Amino acid sequence: MPLFHPVDEKDITRAIAGSFLRQLGEYAESDVVIVGGGPSGLMAGRELSGGDLKVLIVERNNYPGGGFWIGGYFMNKLTLRSPAQEVLDELGVPYEKYTDGLYVADAPHACSKLIASACDAGVKFMSLTQLEDIVLREGKVGGVVVNWSPIAHLPREIAALDPVPLEAKLVIDATGHDASVARKLSERGIIEIAGEGAMWVNASEDAVVERTGEVYPGLIVCGMAVASVYGLPRMGPTFGAMLLSGRRAGELALELLQKAPLI
Ligand code: 48H
């Protein structure tokens, strides 16, 4: 008597394809598309979901987590300044106090719990999917245009693959240093991107959280993208501002969605 129930190979393929296509069809029109599944994007998604909202994270890597997986250098440890350790308490991640106001945690533990909490809240993911452009109509960002990310690394003559659009009431740019979504507006001369400043941890983190917000109608920036857009100093391998900026982006998106039907 085999341990596992017998199934046909074709049913495995159909199960994957059917589930993927159903989700893609449903999320071709989302409430919020978050581009980038690093700490700020995951926090924003976690904050937004849990109700009826359709929230999709588009991530160019084959896994979410961004810089949160490794933390500082190659050492698998991440630091947070007070009060951001409260997020670790919420996630049930153990940490140590290094000195007053500075805490250290195991990055894989914190990252996997943050990803799990976003999944638990109902966030859906499209991995290996890269932002190629934005939908822009009547002075408002109305979605993203995405492609299969490996395509970007193939010669153009063998990789002529058109992207697909995904509509959204709001888009959140959580792409980190690149600020990839906001860059699509700056390339067209609609906004300016200042480029991040040199490291100054004490000036950086408060400023990133404070400046988190709508950079253009329909587009919120959070995390390191905020530093890149506004020319704020960087903070190095410490993640408190990423978590609290993501949370603020999620809260703001909720407010905007409640205020008016945006499409
Ligand atoms: C799809 C994309 C695209 C694209 C990028 O880099 P992240 O971890 O970003 P944040 O802002 O959540 O956190 C920043 C933090 O990790 C960091 O770098 C810090 C604190 N640095 C300080 C310093 O001084 O250096 O995650 C961004 C995610 C990644 O997973 C990317 O793969 C993804 O976005 N991404 N996904 N389409 N065009 N661009």
Short mmCIF file of C-alpha atoms and ligand atoms in Angstrom, two decimals:
data_model
loop_
_atom_site.label_atom_id
_atom_site.label_comp_id
_atom_site.label_asym_id
_atom_site.label_seq_id
_atom_site.Cartn_x
_atom_site.Cartn_y
_atom_site.Cartn_z
CA MET A 1 0.00 0.00 0.00
CA PRO A 2 1.72 3.28 -1.13
CA LEU A 3 1.95 6.13 1.35
CA PHE A 4 0.73 8.79 -1.12
CA HIS A 5 -2.58 8.94 -2.94
CA PRO A 6 -2.17 8.15 -6.68
CA VAL A 7 -2.57 11.08 -9.14
CA ASP A 8 -1.83 11.60 -12.84
CA GLU A 9 1.11 13.76 -13.89
CA LYS A 10 -1.17 15.89 -16.09
CA ASP A 11 -3.28 16.79 -13.08
CA ILE A 12 -0.25 18.27 -11.33
CA THR A 13 0.33 20.56 -14.34
CA ARG A 14 -3.36 21.45 -14.54
CA ALA A 15 -3.51 22.19 -10.82
CA ILE A 16 -0.61 24.66 -11.09
CA ALA A 17 -1.73 26.29 -14.35
CA GLY A 18 -5.38 26.51 -13.32
CA SER A 19 -4.59 28.10 -9.99
CA PHE A 20 -2.09 30.54 -11.53
CA LEU A 21 -4.44 31.63 -14.32
CA ARG A 22 -7.35 32.10 -11.95
CA GLN A 23 -5.20 34.30 -9.73
CA LEU A 24 -3.74 36.27 -12.65
CA GLY A 25 -7.23 36.94 -14.00
CA GLU A 26 -8.44 38.06 -10.59
CA TYR A 27 -5.41 40.28 -9.86
CA ALA A 28 -5.30 41.87 -13.32
CA GLU A 29 -7.44 44.38 -11.41
CA SER A 30 -6.17 44.81 -7.85
CA ASP A 31 -6.88 47.32 -5.16
CA VAL A 32 -3.18 47.77 -4.52
CA VAL A 33 -0.14 46.52 -6.43
CA ILE A 34 3.08 46.72 -4.43
CA VAL A 35 6.21 46.56 -6.54
CA GLY A 36 9.03 44.99 -4.52
CA GLY A 37 8.77 42.34 -1.83
CA GLY A 38 11.47 43.57 0.54
CA PRO A 39 10.79 44.57 4.18
CA SER A 40 8.91 47.78 3.31
CA GLY A 41 6.75 46.13 0.64
CA LEU A 42 5.95 43.15 2.87
CA MET A 43 4.98 45.45 5.75
CA ALA A 44 2.76 47.54 3.48
CA GLY A 45 1.05 44.41 2.19
CA ARG A 46 0.57 43.02 5.67
CA GLU A 47 -0.98 46.29 6.82
CA LEU A 48 -3.37 46.47 3.88
CA SER A 49 -4.64 42.93 3.75
CA GLY A 50 -6.76 40.96 6.11
CA GLY A 51 -9.98 42.53 4.85
CA ASP A 52 -11.56 42.40 1.43
CA LEU A 53 -8.78 44.22 -0.42
CA LYS A 54 -6.94 42.55 -3.28
CA VAL A 55 -3.26 43.20 -2.67
CA LEU A 56 -0.57 41.91 -5.01
CA ILE A 57 3.20 42.03 -4.56
CA VAL A 58 5.19 41.96 -7.79
CA GLU A 59 8.77 40.78 -7.19
CA ARG A 60 11.51 40.37 -9.77
CA ASN A 61 13.40 37.73 -7.78
CA ASN A 62 12.11 34.20 -7.38
CA TYR A 63 11.62 34.86 -3.67
CA PRO A 64 10.33 37.81 -1.63
CA GLY A 65 12.39 39.34 1.20
CA GLY A 66 14.81 41.72 -0.56
CA GLY A 67 17.62 42.91 1.68
CA PHE A 68 15.87 41.53 4.77
CA TRP A 69 17.14 37.96 4.14
CA ILE A 70 20.77 38.75 4.78
CA GLY A 71 20.74 41.91 6.90
CA GLY A 72 24.25 43.36 7.11
CA TYR A 73 27.05 42.25 4.77
CA PHE A 74 26.94 38.40 4.59
CA MET A 75 26.28 37.87 8.26
CA ASN A 76 22.60 36.91 8.44
CA LYS A 77 22.00 39.31 11.30
CA LEU A 78 19.87 42.40 11.14
CA THR A 79 19.62 45.40 13.40
CA LEU A 80 16.67 47.58 14.32
CA ARG A 81 16.48 50.75 16.34
CA SER A 82 13.79 51.34 18.90
CA PRO A 83 10.77 51.47 18.54
CA ALA A 84 10.87 49.14 15.50
CA GLN A 85 11.65 46.07 17.62
CA GLU A 86 7.93 46.15 18.44
CA VAL A 87 7.33 44.72 14.96
CA LEU A 88 9.55 41.76 15.90
CA ASP A 89 7.41 41.31 19.02
CA GLU A 90 4.28 41.24 16.85
CA LEU A 91 5.86 38.71 14.49
CA GLY A 92 7.14 36.53 17.35
CA VAL A 93 10.80 36.89 16.31
CA PRO A 94 13.40 36.62 19.09
CA TYR A 95 16.07 39.34 19.31
CA GLU A 96 18.84 40.58 21.60
CA LYS A 97 19.49 44.03 22.95
CA TYR A 98 22.96 45.17 21.84
CA THR A 99 22.87 48.55 23.49
CA ASP A 100 20.19 51.08 24.47
CA GLY A 101 17.78 51.38 21.55
CA LEU A 102 19.63 48.93 19.27
CA TYR A 103 18.48 45.34 18.77
CA VAL A 104 19.81 42.44 16.70
CA ALA A 105 17.90 39.48 15.28
CA ASP A 106 18.55 36.51 12.99
CA ALA A 107 17.69 37.73 9.50
CA PRO A 108 16.27 34.44 8.11
CA HIS A 109 13.98 34.12 11.14
CA ALA A 110 12.72 37.71 10.86
CA CYS A 111 12.37 37.57 7.09
CA SER A 112 10.54 34.26 6.94
CA LYS A 113 8.10 35.39 9.66
CA LEU A 114 7.46 38.69 7.88
CA ILE A 115 6.78 36.90 4.60
CA ALA A 116 4.52 34.41 6.38
CA SER A 117 2.60 37.21 8.07
CA ALA A 118 1.97 38.91 4.71
CA CYS A 119 0.76 35.58 3.29
CA ASP A 120 -1.43 35.03 6.36
CA ALA A 121 -2.95 38.47 5.79
CA GLY A 122 -3.94 37.42 2.26
CA VAL A 123 -1.29 39.09 0.10
CA LYS A 124 -0.68 37.35 -3.24
CA PHE A 125 2.68 37.26 -5.01
CA MET A 126 3.88 37.33 -8.59
CA SER A 127 7.53 36.33 -8.47
CA LEU A 128 10.10 36.47 -11.29
CA THR A 129 8.05 39.42 -12.47
CA GLN A 130 9.64 42.76 -13.16
CA LEU A 131 8.14 46.20 -13.49
CA GLU A 132 8.62 47.41 -17.05
CA ASP A 133 6.36 50.46 -17.08
CA ILE A 134 3.34 52.07 -15.46
CA VAL A 135 -0.23 52.68 -16.54
CA LEU A 136 -0.74 56.46 -16.52
CA ARG A 137 -4.05 58.08 -17.38
CA GLU A 138 -5.51 61.49 -16.72
CA GLY A 139 -2.72 62.49 -14.35
CA LYS A 140 -2.90 59.37 -12.22
CA VAL A 141 -0.97 56.11 -11.95
CA GLY A 142 -3.51 53.37 -12.69
CA GLY A 143 -1.41 50.23 -12.61
CA VAL A 144 1.82 48.57 -13.68
CA VAL A 145 3.15 46.91 -16.80
CA VAL A 146 5.14 43.78 -16.02
CA ASN A 147 7.25 41.19 -17.74
CA TRP A 148 8.94 37.90 -16.90
CA SER A 149 12.17 39.06 -15.26
CA PRO A 150 14.65 36.62 -16.95
CA ILE A 151 13.74 38.32 -20.23
CA ALA A 152 15.75 41.38 -19.19
CA HIS A 153 18.92 39.24 -19.24
CA LEU A 154 18.46 37.78 -22.74
CA PRO A 155 19.57 39.37 -26.03
CA ARG A 156 16.73 41.43 -27.45
CA GLU A 157 16.61 39.54 -30.75
CA ILE A 158 15.65 36.29 -29.01
CA ALA A 159 13.60 37.88 -26.28
CA ALA A 160 10.95 40.00 -27.95
CA LEU A 161 8.33 39.37 -25.30
CA ASP A 162 5.69 41.99 -24.74
CA PRO A 163 4.74 42.79 -21.15
CA VAL A 164 1.24 42.66 -19.68
CA PRO A 165 -0.62 45.40 -17.77
CA LEU A 166 -2.11 44.99 -14.29
CA GLU A 167 -4.56 47.68 -13.21
CA ALA A 168 -4.64 48.93 -9.63
CA LYS A 169 -6.39 51.66 -7.69
CA LEU A 170 -3.05 52.40 -6.02
CA VAL A 171 0.54 51.40 -6.68
CA ILE A 172 3.22 51.30 -3.98
CA ASP A 173 6.87 51.65 -4.98
CA ALA A 174 8.79 49.42 -2.57
CA THR A 175 11.67 48.66 -4.94
CA GLY A 176 14.42 49.85 -2.60
CA HIS A 177 17.42 51.89 -3.82
CA ASP A 178 16.25 51.68 -7.46
CA ALA A 179 12.90 53.46 -6.91
CA SER A 180 11.93 51.71 -10.15
CA VAL A 181 8.30 52.85 -10.28
CA ALA A 182 8.93 56.51 -9.44
CA ARG A 183 11.75 56.40 -12.02
CA LYS A 184 9.18 55.75 -14.74
CA LEU A 185 7.67 59.16 -13.90
CA SER A 186 11.06 60.88 -13.74
CA GLU A 187 12.10 59.40 -17.12
CA ARG A 188 9.11 61.27 -18.55
CA GLY A 189 9.97 64.49 -16.75
CA ILE A 190 6.90 64.27 -14.48
CA ILE A 191 8.74 64.14 -11.15
CA GLU A 192 12.38 64.50 -10.15
CA ILE A 193 14.45 61.84 -8.43
CA ALA A 194 17.15 63.36 -6.24
CA GLY A 195 19.17 60.15 -5.59
CA GLU A 196 19.96 58.92 -2.07
CA GLY A 197 22.44 60.75 0.12
CA ALA A 198 25.46 59.43 2.00
CA MET A 199 25.04 57.48 5.23
CA TRP A 200 23.79 59.24 8.36
CA VAL A 201 21.72 56.86 10.36
CA ASN A 202 20.27 59.29 12.90
CA ALA A 203 19.02 61.70 10.23
CA SER A 204 17.92 59.05 7.79
CA GLU A 205 15.40 56.80 9.45
CA ASP A 206 13.01 59.42 10.84
CA ALA A 207 13.11 61.26 7.52
CA VAL A 208 12.30 58.14 5.50
CA VAL A 209 9.26 57.38 7.62
CA GLU A 210 8.12 61.03 7.58
CA ARG A 211 8.45 61.40 3.81
CA THR A 212 6.68 58.10 3.04
CA GLY A 213 3.64 59.02 1.02
CA GLU A 214 2.09 59.81 -2.33
CA VAL A 215 4.72 61.11 -4.72
CA TYR A 216 2.16 61.44 -7.52
CA PRO A 217 -1.58 60.67 -7.62
CA GLY A 218 -1.95 56.89 -7.42
CA LEU A 219 1.69 56.23 -6.46
CA ILE A 220 2.98 55.88 -2.89
CA VAL A 221 6.71 55.40 -2.19
CA CYS A 222 8.08 53.56 0.83
CA GLY A 223 11.34 52.14 2.18
CA MET A 224 14.66 53.01 0.55
CA ALA A 225 12.80 54.30 -2.50
CA VAL A 226 11.81 57.29 -0.32
CA ALA A 227 15.48 58.10 0.32
CA SER A 228 16.22 57.81 -3.42
CA VAL A 229 13.31 60.00 -4.50
CA TYR A 230 13.90 62.79 -1.98
CA GLY A 231 17.70 62.66 -1.64
CA LEU A 232 17.62 61.59 2.03
CA PRO A 233 20.68 60.09 3.71
CA ARG A 234 20.96 56.31 3.74
CA MET A 235 20.96 54.40 7.01
CA GLY A 236 23.09 51.32 6.25
CA PRO A 237 22.20 47.83 7.48
CA THR A 238 19.47 48.74 9.93
CA PHE A 239 15.84 48.09 9.08
CA GLY A 240 13.55 49.90 11.49
CA ALA A 241 12.66 52.62 9.00
CA MET A 242 11.91 50.02 6.32
CA LEU A 243 9.35 48.33 8.55
CA LEU A 244 7.73 51.54 9.81
CA SER A 245 7.76 53.19 6.38
CA GLY A 246 6.03 50.12 4.90
CA ARG A 247 3.47 50.26 7.66
CA ARG A 248 2.86 53.96 7.02
CA ALA A 249 2.46 53.30 3.28
CA GLY A 250 -0.14 50.65 4.04
CA GLU A 251 -2.04 52.95 6.42
CA LEU A 252 -2.01 55.77 3.89
CA ALA A 253 -3.21 53.48 1.11
CA LEU A 254 -6.12 52.42 3.31
CA GLU A 255 -7.03 56.06 3.94
CA LEU A 256 -6.88 56.90 0.24
CA LEU A 257 -8.96 53.87 -0.71
CA GLN A 258 -11.59 54.80 1.86
CA LYS A 259 -11.70 58.44 0.74
CA ALA A 260 -12.73 57.93 -2.86
CA PRO A 261 -13.23 55.32 -5.52
CA LEU A 262 -9.92 55.82 -7.31
CA ILE A 263 -10.49 54.24 -10.71
C1 48H B 1 10.05 44.07 -9.46
C2 48H B 1 11.74 44.86 -8.08
C3 48H B 1 12.10 45.82 -9.05
C4 48H B 1 11.36 45.85 -10.27
C5 48H B 1 13.40 46.05 -7.35
O1 48H B 1 15.84 46.40 -1.53
P1 48H B 1 14.67 46.03 -0.69
O2 48H B 1 14.96 45.23 0.53
O3 48H B 1 13.88 47.40 -0.37
P2 48H B 1 13.27 48.04 0.97
O4 48H B 1 13.16 49.48 0.69
O5 48H B 1 12.08 47.32 1.42
O6 48H B 1 14.43 47.80 2.04
C6 48H B 1 15.68 48.36 1.81
C7 48H B 1 16.74 47.59 2.59
O7 48H B 1 16.79 46.24 2.16
C8 48H B 1 18.06 48.26 2.30
O8 48H B 1 18.59 48.05 1.21
C9 48H B 1 18.60 49.21 3.22
C10 48H B 1 17.98 49.43 4.56
N1 48H B 1 19.63 49.90 2.84
C11 48H B 1 20.21 51.00 3.51
C12 48H B 1 21.53 51.40 2.88
O9 48H B 1 22.07 52.43 3.32
O10 48H B 1 22.03 50.70 1.99
O11 48H B 1 13.63 45.23 -1.54
C13 48H B 1 13.24 45.72 -2.80
C14 48H B 1 12.65 44.57 -3.58
C15 48H B 1 13.71 43.51 -3.92
O12 48H B 1 13.23 42.25 -3.55
C16 48H B 1 13.88 43.66 -5.43
O13 48H B 1 14.15 42.44 -6.07
C17 48H B 1 12.53 44.23 -5.84
O14 48H B 1 12.16 45.09 -4.80
N2 48H B 1 12.58 45.03 -7.06
N3 48H B 1 10.73 43.99 -8.27
N4 48H B 1 10.35 44.97 -10.45
N5 48H B 1 11.66 46.72 -11.22
N6 48H B 1 13.13 46.55 -8.56
#
